GROMACS .gro file of C-alpha atoms in nm:
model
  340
    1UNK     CA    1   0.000   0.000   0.000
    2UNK     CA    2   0.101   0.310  -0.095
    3UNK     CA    3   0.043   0.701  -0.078
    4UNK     CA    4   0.103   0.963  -0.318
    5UNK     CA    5   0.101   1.333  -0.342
    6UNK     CA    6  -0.051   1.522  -0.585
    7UNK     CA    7   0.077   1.881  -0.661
    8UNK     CA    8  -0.205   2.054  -0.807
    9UNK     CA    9  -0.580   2.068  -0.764
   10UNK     CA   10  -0.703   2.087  -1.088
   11UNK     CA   11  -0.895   1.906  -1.389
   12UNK     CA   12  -0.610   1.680  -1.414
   13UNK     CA   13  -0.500   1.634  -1.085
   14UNK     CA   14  -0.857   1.589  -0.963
   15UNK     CA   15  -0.904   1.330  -1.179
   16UNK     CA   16  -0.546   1.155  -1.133
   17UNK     CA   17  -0.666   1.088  -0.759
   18UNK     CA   18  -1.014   0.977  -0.916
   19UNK     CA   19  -0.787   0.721  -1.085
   20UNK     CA   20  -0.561   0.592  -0.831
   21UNK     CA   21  -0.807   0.559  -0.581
   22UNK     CA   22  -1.082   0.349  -0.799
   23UNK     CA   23  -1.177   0.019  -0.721
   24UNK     CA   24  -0.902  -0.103  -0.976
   25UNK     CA   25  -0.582   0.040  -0.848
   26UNK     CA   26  -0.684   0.011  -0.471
   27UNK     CA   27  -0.445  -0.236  -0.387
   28UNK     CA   28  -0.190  -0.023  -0.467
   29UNK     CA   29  -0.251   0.322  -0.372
   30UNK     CA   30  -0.451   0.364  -0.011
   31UNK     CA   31  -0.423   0.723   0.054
   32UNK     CA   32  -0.394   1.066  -0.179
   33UNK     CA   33  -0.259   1.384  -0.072
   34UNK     CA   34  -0.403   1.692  -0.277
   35UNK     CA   35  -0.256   2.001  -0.239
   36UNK     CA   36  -0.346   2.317  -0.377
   37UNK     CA   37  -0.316   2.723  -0.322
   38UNK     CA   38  -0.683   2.762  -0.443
   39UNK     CA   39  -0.928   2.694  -0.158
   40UNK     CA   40  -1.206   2.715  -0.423
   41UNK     CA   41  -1.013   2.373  -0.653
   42UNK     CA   42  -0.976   2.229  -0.372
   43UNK     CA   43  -1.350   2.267  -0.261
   44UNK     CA   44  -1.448   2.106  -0.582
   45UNK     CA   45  -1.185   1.835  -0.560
   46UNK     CA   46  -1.341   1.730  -0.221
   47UNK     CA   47  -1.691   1.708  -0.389
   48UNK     CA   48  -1.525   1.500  -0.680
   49UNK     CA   49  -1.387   1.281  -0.429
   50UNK     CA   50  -1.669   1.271  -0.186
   51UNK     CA   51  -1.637   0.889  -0.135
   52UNK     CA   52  -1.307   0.859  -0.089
   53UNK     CA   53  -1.235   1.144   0.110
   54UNK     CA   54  -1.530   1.010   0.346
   55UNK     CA   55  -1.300   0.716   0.388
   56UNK     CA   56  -1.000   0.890   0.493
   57UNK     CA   57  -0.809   0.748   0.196
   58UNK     CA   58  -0.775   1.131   0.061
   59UNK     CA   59  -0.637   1.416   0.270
   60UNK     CA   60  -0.654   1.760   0.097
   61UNK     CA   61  -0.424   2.038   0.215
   62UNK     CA   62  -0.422   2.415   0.124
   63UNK     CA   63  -0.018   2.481   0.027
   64UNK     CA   64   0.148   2.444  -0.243
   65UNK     CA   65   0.429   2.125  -0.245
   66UNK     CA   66   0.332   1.840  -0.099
   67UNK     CA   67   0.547   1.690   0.241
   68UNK     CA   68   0.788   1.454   0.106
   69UNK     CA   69   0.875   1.276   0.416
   70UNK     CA   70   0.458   1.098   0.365
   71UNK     CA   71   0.477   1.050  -0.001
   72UNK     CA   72   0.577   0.733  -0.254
   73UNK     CA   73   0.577   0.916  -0.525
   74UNK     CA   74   0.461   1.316  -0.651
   75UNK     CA   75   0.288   1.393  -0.920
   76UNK     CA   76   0.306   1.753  -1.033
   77UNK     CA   77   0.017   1.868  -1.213
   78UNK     CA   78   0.039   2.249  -1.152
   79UNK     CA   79   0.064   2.583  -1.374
   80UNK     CA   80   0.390   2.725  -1.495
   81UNK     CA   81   0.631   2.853  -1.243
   82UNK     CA   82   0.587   2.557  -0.988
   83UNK     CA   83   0.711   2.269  -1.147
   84UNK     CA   84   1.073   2.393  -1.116
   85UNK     CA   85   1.129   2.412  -0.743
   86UNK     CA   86   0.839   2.117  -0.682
   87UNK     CA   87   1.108   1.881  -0.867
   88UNK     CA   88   1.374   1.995  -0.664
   89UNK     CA   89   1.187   1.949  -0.307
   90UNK     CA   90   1.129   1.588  -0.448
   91UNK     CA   91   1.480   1.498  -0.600
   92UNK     CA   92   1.594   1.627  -0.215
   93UNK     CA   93   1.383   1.395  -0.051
   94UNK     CA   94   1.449   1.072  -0.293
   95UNK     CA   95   1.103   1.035  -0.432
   96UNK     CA   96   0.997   0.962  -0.772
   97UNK     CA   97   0.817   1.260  -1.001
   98UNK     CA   98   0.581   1.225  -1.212
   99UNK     CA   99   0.513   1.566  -1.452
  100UNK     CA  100   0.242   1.601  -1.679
  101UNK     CA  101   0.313   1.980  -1.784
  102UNK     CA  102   0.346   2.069  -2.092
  103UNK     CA  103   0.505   2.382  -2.112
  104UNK     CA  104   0.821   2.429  -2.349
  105UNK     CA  105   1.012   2.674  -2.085
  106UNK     CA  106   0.921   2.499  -1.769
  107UNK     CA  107   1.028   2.165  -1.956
  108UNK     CA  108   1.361   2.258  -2.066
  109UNK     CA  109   1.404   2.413  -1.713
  110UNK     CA  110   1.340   2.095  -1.505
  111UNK     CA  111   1.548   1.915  -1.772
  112UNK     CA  112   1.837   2.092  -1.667
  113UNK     CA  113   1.843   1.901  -1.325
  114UNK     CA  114   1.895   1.591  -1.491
  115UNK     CA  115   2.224   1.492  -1.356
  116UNK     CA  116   2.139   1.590  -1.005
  117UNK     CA  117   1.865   1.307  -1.101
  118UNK     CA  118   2.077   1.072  -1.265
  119UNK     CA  119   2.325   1.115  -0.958
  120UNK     CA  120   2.052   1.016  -0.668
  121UNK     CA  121   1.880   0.736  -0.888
  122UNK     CA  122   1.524   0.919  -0.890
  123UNK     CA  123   1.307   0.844  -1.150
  124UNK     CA  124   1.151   1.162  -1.315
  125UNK     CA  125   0.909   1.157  -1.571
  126UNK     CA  126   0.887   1.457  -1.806
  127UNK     CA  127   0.594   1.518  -1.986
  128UNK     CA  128   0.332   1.241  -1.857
  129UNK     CA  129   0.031   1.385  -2.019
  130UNK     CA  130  -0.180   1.362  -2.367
  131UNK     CA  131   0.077   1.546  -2.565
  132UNK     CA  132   0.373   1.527  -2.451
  133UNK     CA  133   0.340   1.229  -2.285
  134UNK     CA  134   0.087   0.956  -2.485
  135UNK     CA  135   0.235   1.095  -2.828
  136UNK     CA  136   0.570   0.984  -2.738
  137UNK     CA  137   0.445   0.633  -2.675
  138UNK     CA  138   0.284   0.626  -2.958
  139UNK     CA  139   0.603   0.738  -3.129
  140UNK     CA  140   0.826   0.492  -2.962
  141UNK     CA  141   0.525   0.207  -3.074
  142UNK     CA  142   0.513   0.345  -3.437
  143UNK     CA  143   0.915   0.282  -3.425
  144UNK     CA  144   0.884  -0.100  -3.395
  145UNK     CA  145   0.715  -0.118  -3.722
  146UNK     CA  146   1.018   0.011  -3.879
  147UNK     CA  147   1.408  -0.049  -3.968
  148UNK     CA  148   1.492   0.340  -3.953
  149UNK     CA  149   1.304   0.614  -3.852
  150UNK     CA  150   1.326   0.968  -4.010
  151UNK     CA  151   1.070   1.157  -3.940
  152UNK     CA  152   0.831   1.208  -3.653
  153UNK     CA  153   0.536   1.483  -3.611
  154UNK     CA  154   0.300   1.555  -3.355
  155UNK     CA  155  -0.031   1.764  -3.350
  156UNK     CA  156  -0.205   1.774  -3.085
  157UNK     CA  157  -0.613   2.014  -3.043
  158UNK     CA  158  -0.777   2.079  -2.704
  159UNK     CA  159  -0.703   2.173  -2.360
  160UNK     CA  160  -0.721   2.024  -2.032
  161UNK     CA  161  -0.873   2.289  -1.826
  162UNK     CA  162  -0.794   2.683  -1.753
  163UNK     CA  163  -0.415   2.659  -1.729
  164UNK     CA  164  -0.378   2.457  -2.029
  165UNK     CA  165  -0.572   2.715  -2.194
  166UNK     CA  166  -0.349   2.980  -2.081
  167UNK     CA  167  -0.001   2.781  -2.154
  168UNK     CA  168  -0.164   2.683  -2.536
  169UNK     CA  169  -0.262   3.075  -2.600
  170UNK     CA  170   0.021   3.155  -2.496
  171UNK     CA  171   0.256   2.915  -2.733
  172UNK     CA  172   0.112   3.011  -2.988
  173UNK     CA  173   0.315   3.363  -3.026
  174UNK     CA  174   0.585   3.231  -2.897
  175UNK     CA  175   0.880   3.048  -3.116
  176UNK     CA  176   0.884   2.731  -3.201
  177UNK     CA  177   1.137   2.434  -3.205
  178UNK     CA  178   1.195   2.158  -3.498
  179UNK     CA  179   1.435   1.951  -3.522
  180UNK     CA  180   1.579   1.904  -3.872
  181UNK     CA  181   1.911   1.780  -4.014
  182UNK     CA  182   2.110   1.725  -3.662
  183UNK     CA  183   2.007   2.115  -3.524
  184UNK     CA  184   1.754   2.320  -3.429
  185UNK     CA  185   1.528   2.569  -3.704
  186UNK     CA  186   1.343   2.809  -3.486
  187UNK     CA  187   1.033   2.924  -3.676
  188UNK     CA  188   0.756   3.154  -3.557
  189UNK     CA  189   0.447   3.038  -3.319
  190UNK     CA  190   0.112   3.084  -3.591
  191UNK     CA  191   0.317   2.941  -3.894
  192UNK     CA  192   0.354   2.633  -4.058
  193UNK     CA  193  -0.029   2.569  -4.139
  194UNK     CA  194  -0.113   2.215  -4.213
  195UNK     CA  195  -0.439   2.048  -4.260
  196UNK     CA  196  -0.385   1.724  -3.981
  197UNK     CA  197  -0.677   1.450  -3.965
  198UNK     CA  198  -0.765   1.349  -3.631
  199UNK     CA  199  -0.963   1.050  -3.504
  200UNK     CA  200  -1.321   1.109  -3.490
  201UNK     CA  201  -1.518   1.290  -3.329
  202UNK     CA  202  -1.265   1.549  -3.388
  203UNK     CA  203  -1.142   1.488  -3.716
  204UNK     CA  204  -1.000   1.750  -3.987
  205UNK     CA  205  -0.873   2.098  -3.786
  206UNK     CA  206  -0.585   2.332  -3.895
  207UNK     CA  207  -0.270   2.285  -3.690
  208UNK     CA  208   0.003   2.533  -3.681
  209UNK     CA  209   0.404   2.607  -3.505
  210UNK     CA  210   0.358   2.686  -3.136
  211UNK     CA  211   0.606   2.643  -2.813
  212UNK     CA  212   0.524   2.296  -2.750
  213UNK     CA  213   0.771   2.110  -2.577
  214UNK     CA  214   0.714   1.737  -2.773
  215UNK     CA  215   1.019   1.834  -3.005
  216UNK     CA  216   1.234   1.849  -2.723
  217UNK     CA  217   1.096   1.539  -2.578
  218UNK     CA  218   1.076   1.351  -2.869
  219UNK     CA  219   1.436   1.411  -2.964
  220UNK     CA  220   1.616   1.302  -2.643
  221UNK     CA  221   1.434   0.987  -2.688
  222UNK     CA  222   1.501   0.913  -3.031
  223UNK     CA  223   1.790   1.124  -3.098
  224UNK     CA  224   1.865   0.918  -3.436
  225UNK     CA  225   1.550   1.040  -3.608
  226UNK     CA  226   1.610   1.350  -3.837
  227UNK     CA  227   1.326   1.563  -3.825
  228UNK     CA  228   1.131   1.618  -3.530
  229UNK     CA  229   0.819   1.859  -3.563
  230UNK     CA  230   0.491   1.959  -3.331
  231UNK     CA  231   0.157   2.167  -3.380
  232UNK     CA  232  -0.152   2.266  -3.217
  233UNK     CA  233  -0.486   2.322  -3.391
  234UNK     CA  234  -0.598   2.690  -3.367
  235UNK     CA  235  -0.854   2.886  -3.571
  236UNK     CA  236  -0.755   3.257  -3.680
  237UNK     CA  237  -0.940   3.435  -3.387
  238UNK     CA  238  -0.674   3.201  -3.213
  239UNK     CA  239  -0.381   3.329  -3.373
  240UNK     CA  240  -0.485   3.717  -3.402
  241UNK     CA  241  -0.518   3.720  -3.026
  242UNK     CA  242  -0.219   3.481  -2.934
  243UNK     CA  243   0.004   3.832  -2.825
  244UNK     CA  244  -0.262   3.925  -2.614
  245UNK     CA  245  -0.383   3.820  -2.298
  246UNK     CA  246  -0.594   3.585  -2.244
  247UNK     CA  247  -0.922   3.808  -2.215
  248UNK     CA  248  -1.215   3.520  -2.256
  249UNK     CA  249  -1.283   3.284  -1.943
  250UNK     CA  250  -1.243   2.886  -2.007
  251UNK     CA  251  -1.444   2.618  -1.820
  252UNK     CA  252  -1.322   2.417  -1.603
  253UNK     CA  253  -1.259   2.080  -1.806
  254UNK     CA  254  -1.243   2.141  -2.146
  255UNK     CA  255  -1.389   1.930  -2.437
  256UNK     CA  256  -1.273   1.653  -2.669
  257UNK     CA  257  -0.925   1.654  -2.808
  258UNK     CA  258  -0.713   1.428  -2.988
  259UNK     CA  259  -0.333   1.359  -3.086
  260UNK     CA  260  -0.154   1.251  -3.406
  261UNK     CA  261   0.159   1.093  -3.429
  262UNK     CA  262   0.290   1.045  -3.787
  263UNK     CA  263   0.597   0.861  -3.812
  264UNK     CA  264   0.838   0.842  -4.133
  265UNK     CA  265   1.088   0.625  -4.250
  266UNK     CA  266   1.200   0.289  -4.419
  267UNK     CA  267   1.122  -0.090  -4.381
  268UNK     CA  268   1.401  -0.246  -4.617
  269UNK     CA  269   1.372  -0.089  -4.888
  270UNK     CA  270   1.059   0.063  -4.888
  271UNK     CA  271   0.975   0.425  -4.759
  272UNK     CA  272   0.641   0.417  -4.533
  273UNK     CA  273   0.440   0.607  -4.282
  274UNK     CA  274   0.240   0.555  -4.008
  275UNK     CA  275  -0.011   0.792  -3.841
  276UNK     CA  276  -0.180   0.690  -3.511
  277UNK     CA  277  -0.429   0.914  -3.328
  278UNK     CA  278  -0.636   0.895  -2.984
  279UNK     CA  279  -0.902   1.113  -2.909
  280UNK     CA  280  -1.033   1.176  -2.602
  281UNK     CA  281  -1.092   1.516  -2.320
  282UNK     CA  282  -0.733   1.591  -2.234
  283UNK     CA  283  -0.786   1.650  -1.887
  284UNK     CA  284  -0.943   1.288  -1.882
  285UNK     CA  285  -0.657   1.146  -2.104
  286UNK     CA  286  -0.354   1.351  -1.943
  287UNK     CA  287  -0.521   1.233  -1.560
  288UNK     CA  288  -0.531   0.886  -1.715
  289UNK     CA  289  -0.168   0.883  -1.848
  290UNK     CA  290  -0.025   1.021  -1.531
  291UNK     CA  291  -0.196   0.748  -1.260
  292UNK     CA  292  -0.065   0.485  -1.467
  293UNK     CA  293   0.282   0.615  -1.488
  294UNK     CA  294   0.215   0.644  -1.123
  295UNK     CA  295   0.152   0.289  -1.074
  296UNK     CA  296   0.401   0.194  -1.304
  297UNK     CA  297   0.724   0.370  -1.043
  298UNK     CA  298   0.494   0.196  -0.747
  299UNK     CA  299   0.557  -0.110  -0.904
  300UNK     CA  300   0.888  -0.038  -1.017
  301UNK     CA  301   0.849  -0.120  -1.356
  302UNK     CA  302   0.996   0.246  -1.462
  303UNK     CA  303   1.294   0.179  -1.687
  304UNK     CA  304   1.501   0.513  -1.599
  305UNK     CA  305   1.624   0.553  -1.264
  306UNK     CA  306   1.704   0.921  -1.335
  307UNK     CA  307   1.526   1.176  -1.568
  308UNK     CA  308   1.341   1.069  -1.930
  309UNK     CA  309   1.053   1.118  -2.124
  310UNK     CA  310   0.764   0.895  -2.089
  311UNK     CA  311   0.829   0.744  -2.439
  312UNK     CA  312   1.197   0.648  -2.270
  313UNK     CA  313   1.018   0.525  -1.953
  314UNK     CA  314   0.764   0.247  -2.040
  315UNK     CA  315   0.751  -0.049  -2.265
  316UNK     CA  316   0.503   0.105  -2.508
  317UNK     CA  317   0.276  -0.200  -2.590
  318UNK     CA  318   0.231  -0.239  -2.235
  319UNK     CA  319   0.184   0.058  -2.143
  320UNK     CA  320  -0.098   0.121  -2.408
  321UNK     CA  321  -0.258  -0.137  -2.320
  322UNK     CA  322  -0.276  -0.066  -1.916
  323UNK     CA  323  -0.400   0.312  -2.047
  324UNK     CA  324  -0.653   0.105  -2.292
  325UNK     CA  325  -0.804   0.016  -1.974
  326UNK     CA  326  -0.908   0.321  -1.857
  327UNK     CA  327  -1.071   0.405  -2.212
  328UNK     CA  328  -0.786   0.546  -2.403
  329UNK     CA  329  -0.784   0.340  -2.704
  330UNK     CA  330  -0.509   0.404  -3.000
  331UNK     CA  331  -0.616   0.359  -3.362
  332UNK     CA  332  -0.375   0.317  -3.655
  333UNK     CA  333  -0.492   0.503  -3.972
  334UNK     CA  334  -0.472   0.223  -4.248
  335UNK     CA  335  -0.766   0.354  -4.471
  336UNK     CA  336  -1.009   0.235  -4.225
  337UNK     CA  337  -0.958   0.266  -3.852
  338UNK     CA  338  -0.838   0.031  -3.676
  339UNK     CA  339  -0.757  -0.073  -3.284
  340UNK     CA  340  -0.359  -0.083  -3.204
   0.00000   0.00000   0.00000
């Protein structure tokens, strides 16, 4: 039995606890530990949680970084600005980290402590969301079907909740990162359009450059590949506003999204592709992604004692399939869809 500490009151953290703490994963997470600096999330994370919290199996607490000495393992599932100095706290105490941001600065940032995470033997998992996070498994899964990869691109349409919003508005004037031909091309957040099909009930939606942080990701893990690219779907009001604040309200959860992951390169002597999508709300699919990486360092199946991407972390089949039964189900786009 185990407890775990969950930095961030949110749509996604909310719903992480949700996931640990059903009937399924009870015999290996007994108590929660939400933490928040919003009395009002954490309010509606009680009423979420009514039943379990009735039980004593959740505590919620109003400050901001959980208390290591209690906790198995941390997932951080907070805004920008906090992720930094939570993953610190954690790699001080020994305990495992599980990140689902996905912001490009705050990712590059907590990559920087690395070593220090290397050095202790702490697994840290950057990126444990819907995208980054689900996209690179799907990546690393795509890569089986192949000899050599070349190319790998992500798009990625919808939002988790109000501070997704904020971090995707915000990307989206901000410059972007490919990887191409052993360096990286910087190219402005807005550009790039490109018509990108996603799996139904989303389906066709204009993607373009933002600040996403799945290059990044994507290229530590497969470092070989030569041409690493993300985008986000956006409409024009989306783009005209982008250098502006964010003047419009969001609700709490937002609704369904999806992710594409089209991967490029040769079998013998044969050039192919494969595109694989999910769709799904983020919140739900990032809250998803994030328990089961959580019960995958309680069970000590992580394969990084130190700092990776989730794509570098799990065996992707398995992992797919332990996320397949929570509802996220990956489809292969052969002409007619199909179930990976």
């Amino acid at each position: 039995m185990s407890r775990v500490a969950i930095l961030g009151a949110g749509a996604v953290g909310t719903r992480v606890a949700r996931y640990l703490l059903a009937s399924g994963s009870a015999g290996s997470v007994d108590r929660v530990l939400l933490r928040d600096v919003d009395p009002e999330r954490l309010s509606g994370a009680l009423a979420v949680l009514d039943e379990a919290a009735a039980d004593g199996r959740v505590e919620v607490e109003h400050a901001p970084f959980p208390d290591q000495a209690d906790a198995d393992v941390i997932v951080v599932a907070t805004p920008r600005g906090t992720q930094l100095r939570a993953v610190r706290e954690a790699l001080s105490g020994g305990i495992p980290v599980v990140l689902s941001g996905d912001g490009l600065a705050e990712t590059v940032a907590v990559a920087r402590l690395a070593d220090e995470a290397g050095e202790r033997g702490v697994p840290v998992v950057l990126g444990a969301g819907f995208a980054p996070g689900l996209s690179g498994v799907l990546a690393a899964h795509a890569r089986s079907w192949f000899d050599h990869v070349e190319e790998i691109h992500v798009a990625k349409v919808g939002a988790g909740g109000p501070a997704c919003a904020l971090v995707h508005h915000r990307a989206l004037s901000r410059l972007s990162y490919d990887w191409r031909g052993g360096g990286w091309r910087r190219r402005p957040g807005g550009s790039g359009r490109e018509l990108c099909w996603f799996p139904e009930p989303v389906g066709p939606m204009d993607c373009y450059r933002a600040a996403l942080s799945d290059p990044v990701l994507l290229h530590h893990a497969f470092p070989e590949v030569e041409r690493i690219t993300a985008r986000m779907a956006a409409t024009r009001l989306d783009r005209l506003t982008a250098p502006l604040p964010m003047l419009s309200p969001t609700r709490v959860e937002g609704g369904v999204g999806a992710v594409r992951v089209e991967v490029r390169g040769r079998r013998g002597t044969t050039q192919d592709v494969r595109v694989l999508g999910v769709a799904e709300r983020p919140a739900v699919a990032a809250a998803a992604v994030a328990a089961t990486t959580v019960e995958w360092a309680l069970a000590g199946r992580l394969r990084v004692r130190g700092m990776a991407s989730l794509a570098e972390m799990v065996e992707p089949v398995s992992f797919l399939s332990d996320v397949g039964d929570r509802g996220l189900v990956a489809e292969i786009f052969e002409g007619e869809h199909a179930v990976v």
